[in-house]
Amino acid sequence: MGFQFLLVFFFLSLSLHTQLFSNAETVTTVYSSKLIHRFSGEAASYWASKGRNTTPPQLGSLEHMKLLLNSDFKRQRLKLGSLNRLLVPSQGSETFFYGNDMGWLHYTWIDIGTPNISFLVALDAGSDLLWVPCDCIQCAPLSSSYYSMLDKDLGEYNPSRSTTSKSLSCSHQLCELGPNCQSPKESCPYTVNYYSENTSSSGFLFEDQLHLASFGAGANEGLVQAQVIVGCGRKQSGIYLDGSAPDGVMGLGPAKISVPSLLAKSGLVPHSFSLCFNNSYSGRIYFGDQGPSAQRTATFVPFEGKYSGYFVKVEDYCIGSLCLKQTGFQAQVDSGSSFTYLPNEDYETLVAEFDKRVNATRSGIEGFPYCYKARSHGQPNVPSMKFMFAMNQSFVIENPMFHIINYQGVDLYCLGIQPIDGEIGLIGQNFMTGYRMVFDWENLKLGWSHSNCQDISDNKKVHLAPPPNDASVNPLPNEQQRTPSGRAVAPAVAGRAPAEPSAASPLLILYQYCTISLLLLQLTFWLHYSF
């Protein structure tokens, strides 16, 4: 009958009829329940028994129809509000890039705690945890005098000074190291090891407020405080001590502990976000963004049998008009990787063909063997490049080169692709330039569309300092995804469960029965308190 008549259901009885045919291994399960209209006499009797007297409108009256119509509008507003609302950090959606001075990564300002403290965090889609320097034992310098491009000191988190901070106990479901604790009441420790050699962050986990701004069609604009998990990063190592992420990292992966996951769990926005990096090194981040309808998409694929990160299948790659037929490989889409990495065999095939087609003098440097001297008018002629995903979806690389100014008296353009051991590649932020990249975990889709990163405006820009006019000399690759044995793996297992087996077992039937019973019970409570 649809929402036109809006039935409200109270599940007074539940019957489970199951027929098992062991020989044919066929299972038929039927669930039934009694439905009661909220304006019926039976519903009025139920409310009276609970001490709540109600006078329902006369069925078919104008009052009755107006109530139904208002309920329709209410539900539509709730539904459209969550779909159209976007969230950005309270200081604005803008991201910043400082070249090699700060690890070739993109950053944004966020506010945490009460009173709020500002942090300039690196954006990393290859890991999951949000951590910031806190009660430091071993941290990078936080003074602006250490970073020539900053005009204010970086923040340090102190949970004891935030009135909204709460220590996460070892018994909490999101405490990965809980089994190692001596007592379940202890504070939950964390350690995140990153792909870059000897790079890690460790400390303790807390719950606190992340300050966000809400905007979008059909949404109430204003400030939003969201409960998130924050790592109190007491000790950092590796490149994080050299200034690559002095003020912390916002892991944007899909695990349950990440900011996008927690925002979705709170019902604030869909489990999706977008990043946009343009050619002038500025960018945007939006939580809840599922992208334009005309965007191209690729389906996320499981890694080692689990949906644990933003992995896609690269079926082919093309240089100019030549597509190099390969067996294909999986690649993690990772904003925390400055450059793009291909498995060794694929890398050798691609760069050999690329080098044939570049009409310029090759002048490799340490770490980047495929560099070319600039022409009199700038960049040499570079062949087009694209990746081919499933369903013939092409991902065109806007510019695979980066510019090194005045290297030993010569301007160079270098190919931003590196080899990597193993079978897993990385699509880094250099290949995302010029695109609005949508990480839609709710629909297990990667989306991309051409963008100048100004097509969604929140009018809440913060200009700390202008980005550099070009890349710094001596670029250093910097990957932030967590990995054992050189393979890209998310810090925590998350995502969707494997597909159900084709034939159900009695144990599975019992599991389904319990699950559906709980869902029905939850729906009953929701209906009870909503009306």
CSV table of N, CA and C in Angstrom, one decimal, residues 87 90 111 113-114 116 164 208-213 222-228 263 266 268:
chain,number,residue,atom,x,y,z
A,87,LEU,N,29.3,17.0,5.0
A,87,LEU,CA,30.0,17.5,6.2
A,87,LEU,C,31.5,17.8,5.8
A,90,SER,N,35.2,21.9,10.5
A,90,SER,CA,34.6,23.1,10.9
A,90,SER,C,35.4,24.3,10.3
A,111,ASP,N,39.3,20.4,14.0
A,111,ASP,CA,39.2,20.8,15.4
A,111,ASP,C,38.7,19.6,16.2
A,113,GLY,N,37.9,18.2,20.4
A,113,GLY,CA,37.8,18.4,21.8
A,113,GLY,C,37.0,19.6,22.2
A,114,THR,N,36.9,19.8,23.6
A,114,THR,CA,36.2,20.9,24.2
A,114,THR,C,37.0,21.4,25.3
A,116,ASN,N,38.0,23.3,21.8
A,116,ASN,CA,38.6,22.7,20.6
A,116,ASN,C,40.0,23.2,20.4
A,164,THR,N,35.0,16.7,26.9
A,164,THR,CA,34.3,15.7,26.1
A,164,THR,C,35.1,14.5,25.8
A,208,ASP,N,36.3,11.4,21.5
A,208,ASP,CA,36.1,12.9,21.7
A,208,ASP,C,35.4,13.4,20.5
A,209,GLN,N,35.1,14.7,20.5
A,209,GLN,CA,34.3,15.3,19.5
A,209,GLN,C,35.2,15.9,18.4
A,210,LEU,N,34.7,15.6,17.2
A,210,LEU,CA,35.3,16.2,16.0
A,210,LEU,C,34.3,17.3,15.5
A,211,HIS,N,34.8,18.5,15.3
A,211,HIS,CA,33.9,19.6,15.0
A,211,HIS,C,33.8,19.7,13.4
A,212,LEU,N,32.6,19.7,12.9
A,212,LEU,CA,32.3,19.7,11.5
A,212,LEU,C,31.3,20.8,11.2
A,213,ALA,N,31.3,21.1,9.9
A,213,ALA,CA,30.2,22.0,9.4
A,213,ALA,C,29.3,21.3,8.4
A,222,GLY,N,25.0,24.4,9.5
A,222,GLY,CA,25.5,24.7,10.9
A,222,GLY,C,26.6,23.8,11.3
A,223,LEU,N,27.0,24.0,12.6
A,223,LEU,CA,28.1,23.2,13.1
A,223,LEU,C,27.5,21.9,13.7
A,224,VAL,N,28.4,20.8,13.6
A,224,VAL,CA,28.0,19.5,14.0
A,224,VAL,C,29.2,19.0,14.8
A,225,GLN,N,28.9,18.4,16.0
A,225,GLN,CA,29.9,17.7,16.8
A,225,GLN,C,29.7,16.2,16.7
A,226,ALA,N,30.7,15.5,16.2
A,226,ALA,CA,30.5,14.1,16.0
A,226,ALA,C,31.5,13.4,16.9
A,227,GLN,N,31.0,12.3,17.6
A,227,GLN,CA,31.9,11.5,18.4
A,227,GLN,C,32.8,10.6,17.5
A,228,VAL,N,34.1,10.7,17.7
A,228,VAL,CA,35.0,9.9,16.9
A,228,VAL,C,36.1,9.3,17.8
A,263,LEU,N,31.1,8.5,11.3
A,263,LEU,CA,30.1,9.4,10.8
A,263,LEU,C,28.9,8.7,10.3
A,266,SER,N,26.8,7.0,13.0
A,266,SER,CA,26.0,8.0,13.7
A,266,SER,C,24.8,8.5,12.9
A,268,LEU,N,24.9,10.5,10.4
A,268,LEU,CA,25.0,11.9,9.9
A,268,LEU,C,25.1,12.0,8.4
